[in-house]
Amino acid sequence: APAMHASDTRLSESLREGSAQAGSSRAGHLMRQGLIVAEIAFSLVLLIGAGLMVRSFMHLQDSGRGLRTENAVTGQTLLPIATYPDENSRRVFMREFQRRMAESPGVREQTIVTRLPLNNGNNANGVMADGSKIVDPKEAPRAGIVKAMPGYFPLIGLPVLRGRDFTDGDRDGSERVCLVNESLAKKLWPGEDPLGRRLKLAFEEDSMATAWRTVVGVVPDIVQNTEGDNIASTLYLSQMQEP
């Protein structure tokens, strides 16, 4: 805009209308000041946006540090209800899938999980601890729900800090078990050992007798969801017990 204003070649007209030209100069000066203010304002907005983006990127890098990603291949599949209508048919699929993957050339480790780390989406639910004073499910602490097969944590490089991983013995008919991350353990049992404690999902149709899970392990915090409401607390359930 200033360049267009300065390119006005009507010199004779400008000389004849000195007073008008003076007014135009003042107007041009105000316009240039306005443009400078606008440029500074837009620059600040871009600078703040860039800073937030860099901070978010560094946070994601820190959150995923230590996870095994080299030579890892992931895939996604959906099981149609018409083909896999019940839990038993899904268990059969998972066992057969793991058997075939284990026999595939070049495959050293394999597992199944419902949600990978640093991914989009968040399957959150309220979690209630046994003996908690919270009665209303709506007031229960929320946690992201991840269902995994045995071997998932060592495969991605996530250590079990206390207790144990899921095993082949955690199957249908055995005691329901779960693992919690550190954030969820601190929310439900601050300053206490979560191993051996029981919890259940706040919104679940199962009866009280079968809904409780016993905590058998604690793992570090990792970011599960990269967008939206990032819930740090995570509850890990056995895929074979609850497919």
CSV table of C-alpha atoms in Angstrom, one decimal:
chain,number,residue,atom,x,y,z
A,1,ALA,CA,0.0,0.0,0.0
A,2,PRO,CA,2.8,2.6,0.7
A,3,ALA,CA,4.5,1.7,-2.6
A,4,MET,CA,1.2,2.3,-4.5
A,5,HIS,CA,0.8,5.6,-2.7
A,6,ALA,CA,4.4,6.7,-3.6
A,7,SER,CA,4.0,5.7,-7.2
A,8,ASP,CA,1.5,8.5,-7.9
A,9,THR,CA,3.1,10.4,-10.9
A,10,ARG,CA,0.6,13.3,-11.0
A,11,LEU,CA,3.3,15.8,-10.1
A,12,SER,CA,1.8,18.9,-11.8
A,13,GLU,CA,-1.6,18.3,-10.1
A,14,SER,CA,0.2,17.8,-6.8
A,15,LEU,CA,2.0,21.2,-7.3
A,16,ARG,CA,-1.2,23.0,-8.1
A,17,GLU,CA,-3.0,21.6,-5.1
A,18,GLY,CA,-0.4,22.1,-2.5
A,19,SER,CA,-2.8,22.2,0.4
A,20,ALA,CA,-4.7,19.1,-0.8
A,21,GLN,CA,-1.4,17.3,-1.2
A,22,ALA,CA,-0.4,18.2,2.3
A,23,GLY,CA,-3.6,16.7,3.6
A,24,SER,CA,-2.9,13.6,1.5
A,25,SER,CA,0.5,13.3,3.1
A,26,ARG,CA,-0.9,13.4,6.5
A,27,ALA,CA,-3.4,10.7,5.5
A,28,GLY,CA,-0.6,8.7,4.0
A,29,HIS,CA,1.4,9.0,7.2
A,30,LEU,CA,-1.5,7.8,9.3
A,31,MET,CA,-2.1,4.9,6.9
A,32,ARG,CA,1.6,3.9,7.2
A,33,GLN,CA,1.4,4.0,11.0
A,34,GLY,CA,-1.7,1.9,10.9
A,35,LEU,CA,0.0,-0.7,8.7
A,36,ILE,CA,3.0,-0.8,11.0
A,37,VAL,CA,0.7,-1.4,14.0
A,38,ALA,CA,-1.1,-4.2,12.1
A,39,GLU,CA,2.2,-5.8,11.0
A,40,ILE,CA,3.4,-5.9,14.6
A,41,ALA,CA,0.1,-7.3,15.9
A,42,PHE,CA,0.1,-10.1,13.3
A,43,SER,CA,3.8,-10.8,14.0
A,44,LEU,CA,3.0,-11.2,17.7
A,45,VAL,CA,0.2,-13.6,16.9
A,46,LEU,CA,2.4,-15.7,14.6
A,47,LEU,CA,5.2,-15.7,17.2
A,48,ILE,CA,2.9,-16.8,20.0
A,49,GLY,CA,1.4,-19.6,17.8
A,50,ALA,CA,4.9,-20.8,16.8
A,51,GLY,CA,6.0,-20.9,20.4
A,52,LEU,CA,2.9,-22.9,21.4
A,53,MET,CA,3.5,-25.3,18.5
A,54,VAL,CA,7.2,-25.8,19.4
A,55,ARG,CA,6.3,-26.4,23.1
A,56,SER,CA,3.6,-29.0,22.1
A,57,PHE,CA,6.1,-30.7,19.8
A,58,MET,CA,8.7,-30.9,22.6
A,59,HIS,CA,6.1,-32.2,25.0
A,60,LEU,CA,5.1,-35.0,22.6
A,61,GLN,CA,8.8,-35.9,22.1
A,62,ASP,CA,9.4,-36.1,25.8
A,63,SER,CA,6.2,-38.1,26.3
A,64,GLY,CA,7.2,-40.7,23.7
A,65,ARG,CA,10.9,-40.9,24.7
A,66,GLY,CA,12.0,-44.4,25.4
A,67,LEU,CA,9.2,-46.1,23.4
A,68,ARG,CA,10.5,-48.7,20.8
A,69,THR,CA,9.8,-47.6,17.3
A,70,GLU,CA,12.6,-49.0,15.2
A,71,ASN,CA,11.8,-52.0,13.0
A,72,ALA,CA,8.2,-51.8,14.3
A,73,VAL,CA,5.2,-52.2,12.0
A,74,THR,CA,1.6,-51.4,13.0
A,75,GLY,CA,-1.6,-52.3,11.4
A,76,GLN,CA,-5.3,-51.7,12.1
A,77,THR,CA,-8.3,-54.0,11.8
A,78,LEU,CA,-12.0,-54.1,12.6
A,79,LEU,CA,-13.9,-57.2,13.5
A,80,PRO,CA,-17.4,-57.1,11.9
A,81,ILE,CA,-20.2,-57.9,14.4
A,82,ALA,CA,-21.8,-60.3,11.8
A,83,THR,CA,-18.6,-62.4,11.6
A,84,TYR,CA,-17.5,-62.0,15.3
A,85,PRO,CA,-20.7,-61.7,17.2
A,86,ASP,CA,-19.5,-62.7,20.7
A,87,GLU,CA,-16.4,-62.6,22.9
A,88,ASN,CA,-15.4,-66.2,22.3
A,89,SER,CA,-15.2,-65.7,18.5
A,90,ARG,CA,-13.0,-62.6,19.1
A,91,ARG,CA,-10.7,-64.6,21.4
A,92,VAL,CA,-10.4,-67.3,18.7
A,93,PHE,CA,-9.4,-64.6,16.1
A,94,MET,CA,-6.8,-63.1,18.4
A,95,ARG,CA,-5.2,-66.4,19.2
A,96,GLU,CA,-5.1,-67.4,15.6
A,97,PHE,CA,-3.8,-64.0,14.6
A,98,GLN,CA,-0.9,-64.2,17.1
A,99,ARG,CA,-0.1,-67.8,16.0
A,100,ARG,CA,0.1,-66.9,12.3
A,101,MET,CA,2.1,-63.7,13.1
A,102,ALA,CA,4.6,-65.7,15.2
A,103,GLU,CA,5.1,-68.1,12.3
A,104,SER,CA,5.7,-65.3,9.8
A,105,PRO,CA,9.3,-64.8,8.6
A,106,GLY,CA,11.1,-61.8,10.1
A,107,VAL,CA,8.6,-61.4,12.9
A,108,ARG,CA,10.4,-61.5,16.3
A,109,GLU,CA,7.6,-60.1,18.6
A,110,GLN,CA,3.9,-59.4,18.1
A,111,THR,CA,1.0,-58.3,20.2
A,112,ILE,CA,-2.5,-56.9,20.0
A,113,VAL,CA,-3.7,-53.6,21.6
A,114,THR,CA,-6.8,-51.5,21.1
A,115,ARG,CA,-5.0,-48.1,21.1
A,116,LEU,CA,-1.4,-47.2,20.3
A,117,PRO,CA,0.4,-44.5,22.2
A,118,LEU,CA,0.6,-41.0,20.7
A,119,ASN,CA,-2.5,-41.6,18.7
A,120,ASN,CA,-5.8,-39.7,18.2
A,121,GLY,CA,-9.0,-40.4,20.0
A,122,ASN,CA,-9.6,-41.2,23.6
A,123,ASN,CA,-11.8,-44.0,24.9
A,124,ALA,CA,-12.2,-42.6,28.5
A,125,ASN,CA,-14.4,-43.9,31.3
A,126,GLY,CA,-14.9,-43.1,35.0
A,127,VAL,CA,-12.9,-45.4,37.4
A,128,MET,CA,-14.0,-46.2,40.9
A,129,ALA,CA,-11.8,-47.7,43.6
A,130,ASP,CA,-13.0,-50.2,46.1
A,131,GLY,CA,-13.6,-48.5,49.4
A,132,SER,CA,-13.7,-45.0,47.8
A,133,LYS,CA,-16.1,-42.4,49.3
A,134,ILE,CA,-17.2,-41.5,45.7
A,135,VAL,CA,-20.7,-42.9,45.2
A,136,ASP,CA,-21.9,-41.0,42.1
A,137,PRO,CA,-20.3,-42.5,38.9
A,138,LYS,CA,-20.3,-39.0,37.3
A,139,GLU,CA,-17.8,-37.8,40.0
A,140,ALA,CA,-15.4,-40.7,39.4
A,141,PRO,CA,-11.9,-39.9,38.1
A,142,ARG,CA,-11.7,-40.4,34.3
A,143,ALA,CA,-9.0,-42.6,32.6
A,144,GLY,CA,-8.3,-43.7,29.1
A,145,ILE,CA,-9.0,-47.4,28.6
A,146,VAL,CA,-6.5,-49.6,26.7
A,147,LYS,CA,-6.9,-53.3,26.3
A,148,ALA,CA,-3.7,-55.3,25.6
A,149,MET,CA,-2.4,-58.8,25.1
A,150,PRO,CA,0.5,-60.3,27.1
A,151,GLY,CA,3.9,-58.9,25.9
A,152,TYR,CA,2.6,-55.5,24.9
A,153,PHE,CA,4.6,-53.5,27.4
A,154,PRO,CA,8.1,-55.0,26.7
A,155,LEU,CA,7.4,-54.8,23.0
A,156,ILE,CA,6.9,-51.0,23.0
A,157,GLY,CA,9.6,-50.5,25.7
A,158,LEU,CA,7.3,-49.6,28.5
A,159,PRO,CA,8.7,-51.1,31.7
A,160,VAL,CA,6.4,-52.5,34.5
A,161,LEU,CA,7.6,-50.5,37.5
A,162,ARG,CA,5.8,-52.6,40.1
A,163,GLY,CA,4.0,-55.9,39.9
A,164,ARG,CA,3.7,-57.9,36.7
A,165,ASP,CA,2.6,-57.8,33.1
A,166,PHE,CA,-0.5,-59.6,31.7
A,167,THR,CA,0.1,-63.4,31.2
A,168,ASP,CA,-1.5,-66.2,29.3
A,169,GLY,CA,-3.2,-67.2,32.6
A,170,ASP,CA,-5.3,-63.9,32.5
A,171,ARG,CA,-8.0,-65.4,30.4
A,172,ASP,CA,-11.8,-65.9,30.4
A,173,GLY,CA,-12.9,-67.4,33.7
A,174,SER,CA,-9.9,-66.3,35.7
A,175,GLU,CA,-9.8,-63.3,38.1
A,176,ARG,CA,-10.1,-60.1,36.3
A,177,VAL,CA,-6.9,-58.1,36.4
A,178,CYS,CA,-5.6,-54.7,35.3
A,179,LEU,CA,-2.6,-52.5,35.2
A,180,VAL,CA,-2.6,-48.8,36.0
A,181,ASN,CA,-0.2,-46.0,35.1
A,182,GLU,CA,1.3,-43.8,37.8
A,183,SER,CA,-1.1,-40.9,37.3
A,184,LEU,CA,-4.2,-43.1,37.9
A,185,ALA,CA,-2.5,-44.8,40.9
A,186,LYS,CA,-1.9,-41.4,42.5
A,187,LYS,CA,-5.5,-40.4,41.8
A,188,LEU,CA,-7.2,-43.5,43.3
A,189,TRP,CA,-4.7,-44.3,46.1
A,190,PRO,CA,-2.6,-41.3,46.9
A,191,GLY,CA,0.5,-42.3,48.9
A,192,GLU,CA,-0.6,-46.0,49.0
A,193,ASP,CA,0.5,-49.1,47.2
A,194,PRO,CA,-2.0,-49.9,44.4
A,195,LEU,CA,-1.0,-53.5,44.0
A,196,GLY,CA,-3.7,-55.9,45.1
A,197,ARG,CA,-6.3,-53.1,45.2
A,198,ARG,CA,-9.6,-53.3,43.3
A,199,LEU,CA,-11.3,-51.0,40.9
A,200,LYS,CA,-14.2,-51.0,38.4
A,201,LEU,CA,-15.5,-48.9,35.5
A,202,ALA,CA,-18.1,-46.3,36.6
A,203,PHE,CA,-20.3,-47.0,33.6
A,204,GLU,CA,-20.7,-50.7,33.1
A,205,GLU,CA,-23.6,-53.1,32.8
A,206,ASP,CA,-21.8,-56.0,34.5
A,207,SER,CA,-22.9,-57.1,37.9
A,208,MET,CA,-20.9,-56.0,41.0
A,209,ALA,CA,-19.4,-59.5,41.4
A,210,THR,CA,-17.8,-59.6,38.0
A,211,ALA,CA,-17.0,-55.9,37.4
A,212,TRP,CA,-14.1,-55.6,39.9
A,213,ARG,CA,-10.5,-55.8,38.6
A,214,THR,CA,-7.5,-56.4,40.7
A,215,VAL,CA,-4.4,-54.2,40.1
A,216,VAL,CA,-1.4,-56.4,39.3
A,217,GLY,CA,1.0,-53.9,37.9
A,218,VAL,CA,2.0,-50.2,37.6
A,219,VAL,CA,3.6,-48.7,34.4
A,220,PRO,CA,4.9,-45.2,33.6
A,221,ASP,CA,2.8,-42.4,32.1
A,222,ILE,CA,2.8,-42.0,28.4
A,223,VAL,CA,0.7,-39.8,26.1
A,224,GLN,CA,-2.1,-41.8,24.5
A,225,ASN,CA,-4.0,-39.0,22.9
A,226,THR,CA,-2.4,-36.3,20.9
A,227,GLU,CA,-5.4,-34.1,20.3
A,228,GLY,CA,-8.4,-32.9,22.3
A,229,ASP,CA,-8.7,-33.6,26.0
A,230,ASN,CA,-5.5,-35.5,26.8
A,231,ILE,CA,-6.2,-37.6,29.9
A,232,ALA,CA,-3.0,-38.6,31.5
A,233,SER,CA,-4.6,-41.4,33.6
A,234,THR,CA,-4.7,-44.7,31.8
A,235,LEU,CA,-6.2,-48.1,32.8
A,236,TYR,CA,-4.9,-51.2,31.0
A,237,LEU,CA,-7.3,-54.2,30.8
A,238,SER,CA,-6.6,-57.8,29.6
A,239,GLN,CA,-7.6,-58.2,26.0
A,240,MET,CA,-8.2,-61.9,26.5
A,241,GLN,CA,-10.5,-61.3,29.4
A,242,GLU,CA,-12.4,-58.4,27.8
A,243,PRO,CA,-12.2,-58.7,24.0
